[in-house]
GROMACS .gro file of C-alpha atoms in nm:
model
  254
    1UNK     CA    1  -8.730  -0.316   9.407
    2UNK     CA    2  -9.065  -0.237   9.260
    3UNK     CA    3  -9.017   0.093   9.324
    4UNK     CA    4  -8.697   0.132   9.137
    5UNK     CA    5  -8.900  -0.010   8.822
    6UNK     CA    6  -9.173   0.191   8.806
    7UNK     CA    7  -8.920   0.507   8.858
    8UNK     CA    8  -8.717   0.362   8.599
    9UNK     CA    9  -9.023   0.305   8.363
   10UNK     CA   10  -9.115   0.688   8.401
   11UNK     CA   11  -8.769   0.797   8.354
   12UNK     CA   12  -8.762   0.609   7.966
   13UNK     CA   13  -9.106   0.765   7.913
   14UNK     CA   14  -9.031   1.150   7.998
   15UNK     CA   15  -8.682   1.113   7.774
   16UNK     CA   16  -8.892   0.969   7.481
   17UNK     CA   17  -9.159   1.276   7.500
   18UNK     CA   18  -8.865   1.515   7.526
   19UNK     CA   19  -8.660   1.387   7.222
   20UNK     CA   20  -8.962   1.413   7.014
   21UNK     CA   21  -9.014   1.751   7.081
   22UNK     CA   22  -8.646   1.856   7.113
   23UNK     CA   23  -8.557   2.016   6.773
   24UNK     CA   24  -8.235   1.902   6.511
   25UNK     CA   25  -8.019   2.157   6.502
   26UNK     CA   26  -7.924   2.048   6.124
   27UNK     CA   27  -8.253   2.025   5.998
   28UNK     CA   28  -8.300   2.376   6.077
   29UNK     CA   29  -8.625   2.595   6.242
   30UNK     CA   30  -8.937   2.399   6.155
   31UNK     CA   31  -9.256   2.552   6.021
   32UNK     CA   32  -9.544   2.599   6.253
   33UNK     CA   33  -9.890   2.483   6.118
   34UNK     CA   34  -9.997   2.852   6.048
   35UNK     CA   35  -9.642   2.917   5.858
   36UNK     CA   36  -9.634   2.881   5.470
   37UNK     CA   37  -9.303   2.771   5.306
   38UNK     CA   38  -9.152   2.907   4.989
   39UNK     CA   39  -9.019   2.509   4.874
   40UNK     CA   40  -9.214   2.449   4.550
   41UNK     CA   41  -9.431   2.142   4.522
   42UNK     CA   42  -9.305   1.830   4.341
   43UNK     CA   43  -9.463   1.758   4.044
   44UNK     CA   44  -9.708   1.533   3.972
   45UNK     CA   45  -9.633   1.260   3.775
   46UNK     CA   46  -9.731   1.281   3.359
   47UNK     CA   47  -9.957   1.008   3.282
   48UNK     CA   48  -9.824   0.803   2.948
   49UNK     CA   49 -10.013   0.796   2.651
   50UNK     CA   50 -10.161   1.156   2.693
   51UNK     CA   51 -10.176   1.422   2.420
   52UNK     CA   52 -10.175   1.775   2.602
   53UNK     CA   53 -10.437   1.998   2.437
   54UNK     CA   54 -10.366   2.323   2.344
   55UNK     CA   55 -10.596   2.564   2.153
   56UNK     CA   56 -10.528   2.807   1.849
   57UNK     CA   57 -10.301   3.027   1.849
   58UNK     CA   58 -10.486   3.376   1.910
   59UNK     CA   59 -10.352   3.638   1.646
   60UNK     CA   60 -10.470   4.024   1.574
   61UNK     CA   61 -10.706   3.965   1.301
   62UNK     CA   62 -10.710   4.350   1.283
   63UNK     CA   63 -10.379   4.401   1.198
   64UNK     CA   64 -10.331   4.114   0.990
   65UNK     CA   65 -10.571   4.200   0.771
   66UNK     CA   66 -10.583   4.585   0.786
   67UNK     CA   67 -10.327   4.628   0.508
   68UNK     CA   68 -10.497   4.436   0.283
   69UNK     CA   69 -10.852   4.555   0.348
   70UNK     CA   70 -10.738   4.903   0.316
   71UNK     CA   71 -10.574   4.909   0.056
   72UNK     CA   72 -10.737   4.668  -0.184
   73UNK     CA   73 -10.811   4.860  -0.459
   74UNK     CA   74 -10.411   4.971  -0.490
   75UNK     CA   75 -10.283   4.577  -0.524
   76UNK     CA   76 -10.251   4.445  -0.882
   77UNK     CA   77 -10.244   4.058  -1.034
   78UNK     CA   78  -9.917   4.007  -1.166
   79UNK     CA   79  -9.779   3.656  -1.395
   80UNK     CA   80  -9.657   3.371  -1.162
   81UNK     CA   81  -9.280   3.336  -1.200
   82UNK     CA   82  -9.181   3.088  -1.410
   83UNK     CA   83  -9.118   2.699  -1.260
   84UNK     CA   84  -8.742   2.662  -1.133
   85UNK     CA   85  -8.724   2.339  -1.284
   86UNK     CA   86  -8.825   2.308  -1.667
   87UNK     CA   87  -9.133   2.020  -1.757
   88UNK     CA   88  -9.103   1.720  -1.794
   89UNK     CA   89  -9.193   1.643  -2.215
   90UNK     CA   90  -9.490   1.455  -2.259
   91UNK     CA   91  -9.467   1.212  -2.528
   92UNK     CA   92  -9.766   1.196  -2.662
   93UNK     CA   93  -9.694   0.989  -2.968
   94UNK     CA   94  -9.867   0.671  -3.027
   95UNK     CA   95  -9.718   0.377  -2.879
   96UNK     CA   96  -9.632   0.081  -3.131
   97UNK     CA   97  -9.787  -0.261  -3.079
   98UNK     CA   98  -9.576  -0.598  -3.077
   99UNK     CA   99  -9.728  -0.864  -3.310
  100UNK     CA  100  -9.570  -1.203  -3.319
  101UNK     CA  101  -9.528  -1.455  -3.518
  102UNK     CA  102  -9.613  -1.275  -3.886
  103UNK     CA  103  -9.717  -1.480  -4.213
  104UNK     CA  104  -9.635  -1.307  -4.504
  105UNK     CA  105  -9.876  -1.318  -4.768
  106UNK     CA  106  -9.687  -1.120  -5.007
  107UNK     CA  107  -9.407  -0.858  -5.037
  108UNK     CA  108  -9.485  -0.610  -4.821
  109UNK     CA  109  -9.817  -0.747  -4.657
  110UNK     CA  110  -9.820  -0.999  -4.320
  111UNK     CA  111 -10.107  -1.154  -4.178
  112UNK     CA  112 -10.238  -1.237  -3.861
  113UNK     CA  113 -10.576  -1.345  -3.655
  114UNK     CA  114 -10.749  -0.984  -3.675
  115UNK     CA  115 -10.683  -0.949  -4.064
  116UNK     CA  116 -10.386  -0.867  -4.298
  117UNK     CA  117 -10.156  -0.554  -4.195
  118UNK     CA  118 -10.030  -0.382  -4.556
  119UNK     CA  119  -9.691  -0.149  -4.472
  120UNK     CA  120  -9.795   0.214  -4.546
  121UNK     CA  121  -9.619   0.411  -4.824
  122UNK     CA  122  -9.573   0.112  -5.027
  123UNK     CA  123  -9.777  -0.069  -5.281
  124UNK     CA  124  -9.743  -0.457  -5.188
  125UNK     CA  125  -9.635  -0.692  -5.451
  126UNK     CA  126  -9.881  -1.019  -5.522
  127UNK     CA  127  -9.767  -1.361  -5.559
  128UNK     CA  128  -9.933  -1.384  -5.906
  129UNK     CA  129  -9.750  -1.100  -6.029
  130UNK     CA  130  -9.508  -1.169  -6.352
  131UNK     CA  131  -9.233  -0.951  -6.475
  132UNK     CA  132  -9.067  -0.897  -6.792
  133UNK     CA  133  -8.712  -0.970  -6.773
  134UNK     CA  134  -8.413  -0.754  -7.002
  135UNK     CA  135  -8.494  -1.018  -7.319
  136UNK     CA  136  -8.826  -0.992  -7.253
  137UNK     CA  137  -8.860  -1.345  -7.068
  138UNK     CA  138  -9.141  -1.311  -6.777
  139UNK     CA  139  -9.065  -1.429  -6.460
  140UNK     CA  140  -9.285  -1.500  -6.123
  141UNK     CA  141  -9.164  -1.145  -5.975
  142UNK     CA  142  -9.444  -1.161  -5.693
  143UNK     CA  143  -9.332  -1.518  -5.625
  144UNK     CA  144  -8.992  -1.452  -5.578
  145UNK     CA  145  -9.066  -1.075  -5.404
  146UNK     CA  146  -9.239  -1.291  -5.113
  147UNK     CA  147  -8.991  -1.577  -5.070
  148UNK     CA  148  -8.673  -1.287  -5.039
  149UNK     CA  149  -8.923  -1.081  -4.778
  150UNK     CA  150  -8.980  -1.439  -4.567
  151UNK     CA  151  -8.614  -1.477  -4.559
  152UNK     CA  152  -8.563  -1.128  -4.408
  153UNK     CA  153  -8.808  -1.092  -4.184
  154UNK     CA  154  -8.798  -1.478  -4.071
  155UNK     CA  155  -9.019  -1.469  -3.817
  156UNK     CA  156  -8.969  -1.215  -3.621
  157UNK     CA  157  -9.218  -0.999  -3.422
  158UNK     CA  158  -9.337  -0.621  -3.570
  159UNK     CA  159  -9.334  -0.334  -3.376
  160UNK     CA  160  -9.661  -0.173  -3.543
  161UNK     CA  161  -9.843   0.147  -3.492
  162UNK     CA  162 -10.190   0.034  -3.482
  163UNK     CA  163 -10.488   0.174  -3.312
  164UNK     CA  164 -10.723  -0.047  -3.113
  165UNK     CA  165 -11.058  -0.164  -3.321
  166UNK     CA  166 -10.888  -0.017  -3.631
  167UNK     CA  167 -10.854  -0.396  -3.799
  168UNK     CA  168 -11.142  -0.505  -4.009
  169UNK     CA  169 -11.034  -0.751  -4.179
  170UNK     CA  170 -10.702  -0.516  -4.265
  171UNK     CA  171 -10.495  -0.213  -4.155
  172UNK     CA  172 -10.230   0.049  -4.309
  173UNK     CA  173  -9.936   0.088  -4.030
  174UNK     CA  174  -9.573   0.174  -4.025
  175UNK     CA  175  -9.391  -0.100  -3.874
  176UNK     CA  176  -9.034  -0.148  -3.729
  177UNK     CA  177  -8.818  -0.508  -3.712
  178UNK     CA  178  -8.603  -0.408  -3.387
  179UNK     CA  179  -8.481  -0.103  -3.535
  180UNK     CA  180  -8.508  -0.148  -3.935
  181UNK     CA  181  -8.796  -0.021  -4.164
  182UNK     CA  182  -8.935  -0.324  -4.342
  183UNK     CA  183  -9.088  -0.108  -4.610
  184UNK     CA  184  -8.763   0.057  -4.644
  185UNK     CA  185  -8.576  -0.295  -4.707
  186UNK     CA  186  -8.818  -0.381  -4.941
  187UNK     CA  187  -8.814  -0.080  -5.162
  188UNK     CA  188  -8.413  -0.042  -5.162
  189UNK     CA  189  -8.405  -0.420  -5.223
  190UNK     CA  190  -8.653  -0.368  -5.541
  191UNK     CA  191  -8.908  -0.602  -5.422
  192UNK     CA  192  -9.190  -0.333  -5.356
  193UNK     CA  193  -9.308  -0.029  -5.504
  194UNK     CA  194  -9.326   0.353  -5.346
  195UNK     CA  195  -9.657   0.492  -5.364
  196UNK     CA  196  -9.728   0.822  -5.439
  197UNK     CA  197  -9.606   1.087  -5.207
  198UNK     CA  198  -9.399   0.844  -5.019
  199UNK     CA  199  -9.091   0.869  -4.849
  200UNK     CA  200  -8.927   0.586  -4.996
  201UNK     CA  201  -8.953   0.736  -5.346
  202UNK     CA  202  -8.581   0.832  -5.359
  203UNK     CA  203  -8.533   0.415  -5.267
  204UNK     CA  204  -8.707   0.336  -5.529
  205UNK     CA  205  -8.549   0.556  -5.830
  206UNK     CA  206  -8.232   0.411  -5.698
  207UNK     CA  207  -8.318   0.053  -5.735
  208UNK     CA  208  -8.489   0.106  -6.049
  209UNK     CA  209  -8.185   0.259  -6.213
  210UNK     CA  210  -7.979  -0.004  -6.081
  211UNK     CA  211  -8.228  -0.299  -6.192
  212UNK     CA  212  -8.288  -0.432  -5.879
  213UNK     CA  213  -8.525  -0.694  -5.754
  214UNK     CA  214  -8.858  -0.636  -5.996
  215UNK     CA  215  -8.644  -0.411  -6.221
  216UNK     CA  216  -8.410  -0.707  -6.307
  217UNK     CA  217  -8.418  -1.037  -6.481
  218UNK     CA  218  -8.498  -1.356  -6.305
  219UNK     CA  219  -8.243  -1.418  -6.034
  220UNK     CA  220  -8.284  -1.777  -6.059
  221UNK     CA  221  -8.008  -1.947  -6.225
  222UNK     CA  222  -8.073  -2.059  -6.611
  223UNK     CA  223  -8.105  -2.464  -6.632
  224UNK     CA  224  -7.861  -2.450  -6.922
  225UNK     CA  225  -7.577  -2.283  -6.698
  226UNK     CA  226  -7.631  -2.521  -6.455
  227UNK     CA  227  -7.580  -2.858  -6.673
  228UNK     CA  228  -7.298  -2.650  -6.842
  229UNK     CA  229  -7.104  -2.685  -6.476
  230UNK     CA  230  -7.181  -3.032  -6.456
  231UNK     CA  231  -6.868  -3.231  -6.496
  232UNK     CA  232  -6.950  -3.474  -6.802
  233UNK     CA  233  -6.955  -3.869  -6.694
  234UNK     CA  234  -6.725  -4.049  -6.849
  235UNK     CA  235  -6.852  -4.222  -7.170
  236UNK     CA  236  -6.739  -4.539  -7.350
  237UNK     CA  237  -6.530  -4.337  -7.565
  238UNK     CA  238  -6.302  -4.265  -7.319
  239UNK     CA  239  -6.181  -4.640  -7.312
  240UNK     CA  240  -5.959  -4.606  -7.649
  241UNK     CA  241  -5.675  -4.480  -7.437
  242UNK     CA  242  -5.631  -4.835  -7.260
  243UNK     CA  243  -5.385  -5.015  -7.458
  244UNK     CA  244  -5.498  -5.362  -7.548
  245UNK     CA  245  -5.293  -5.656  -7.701
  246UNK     CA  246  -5.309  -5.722  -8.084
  247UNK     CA  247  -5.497  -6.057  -8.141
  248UNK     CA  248  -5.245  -6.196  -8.468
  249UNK     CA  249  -4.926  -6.085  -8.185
  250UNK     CA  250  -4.768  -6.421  -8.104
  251UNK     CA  251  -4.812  -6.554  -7.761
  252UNK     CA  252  -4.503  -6.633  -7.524
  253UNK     CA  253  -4.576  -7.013  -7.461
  254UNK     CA  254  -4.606  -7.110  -7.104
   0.00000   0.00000   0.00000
């Protein structure tokens, strides 16, 4: 019995040497250790985060710059062609300043913190000015020229063209209310004066030929005219329309 076990141990040993060295007939003749093979080698594996560094691209400085070099003194500087796309304007006009909240001093001059701002191509109208009216009657023009320029600008910001540190104490400037000409209003009105070589002169033979504002009489209304359209009270004199009873007509006893 022993015997038959060791003989069967031997026989399991010698068919595990043999079926290691007995070759697969589908894996086809294997390579002997001196024998190279033609299968490529896997890749290795990219590492991440790696920037592959590749020099300059090497050109033929010779024949890149032979042409040039050779024939430098034939070449000639011509214009650059013009832009495809026309510039852009730059506007370089100055830019207008807002000022709020303008007192007017007089007719066709506003004041503010840095000084008084006088509207240019106009000669301002003061308060104490007087004007003769068509009979020869004066009348507080300058007064009156102020009040109608308050009521038309009534508060309302200017849009003036005034340079900075140009103030002391007062400034010329053209000046806009939204999109109206103050100076221009005040001249066609008749309640300023062009000066000379202004623009507004044509305004201002206008309303002088058509007696406006300073050219006119006083537009206040006469005292006279007004008590004339006062309805009279009714007096004692109107009572002798009431019919009253004779004082000799007898009396109907009670």
């Amino acid at each position: 019995m022993r015997n038959t076990l060791i003989t069967l141990v031997f026989i399991l040993v010698g068919a595990i040497v043999l079926y290691q060295f007995v070759p697969d007939r589908d894996a086809g003749p294997v390579a002997g250790p001196s024998e190279k093979t033609d299968a490529p080698e896997p890749p290795e594996p990219l590492k991440q985060n790696t920037v592959q560094k590749t020099g300059p691209r090497v050109i033929a400085p010779v024949q890149f710059a032979q042409p040039f070099a050779e024939h430098a003194s034939q070449l000639e500087r011509i214009e650059p062609r013009q832009p495809l796309t026309p510039p852009t304007p730059v506007d370089t006009t100055p830019r207008a300043t807002l000022l709020h909240r303008p007192k007017v001093v007089a007719a066709g001059m506003v004041s503010y913190k840095q000084g008084v701002l006088t509207f240019e191509d106009i000669d301002p109208v003061r308060p104490e000015e007087m004007c003769d009216g068509p009979t020869g009657d004066p009348w507080p023009c300058g007064i009156i020229a102020r009040t109608a320029f308050r009521n038309f600008l009534r508060g309302r910001a200017l849009a003036c063209v005034v340079s900075q540190g140009q103030w002391d104490d007062g400034v010329v400037a053209s000046c806009l209310v939204g999109k109206q000409d103050p100076a221009a209003w005040l001249v066609s009105h008749g309640w300023s004066r062009a000066s000379r070589q202004s623009t507004y002169g044509k305004m201002h033979a206008e309303a002088r030929a058509q007696s406006k504002g300073l050219y006119g009489g006083d537009p206040r209304q006469p005292l006279d005219l007004i008590d004339s359209q006062i309805e009279p009270a009714i007096g004692l004199d109107d009572t002798e329309s009431v019919v009253s009873p004779a004082p000799d007509s007898p009396t109907e006893p009670l």
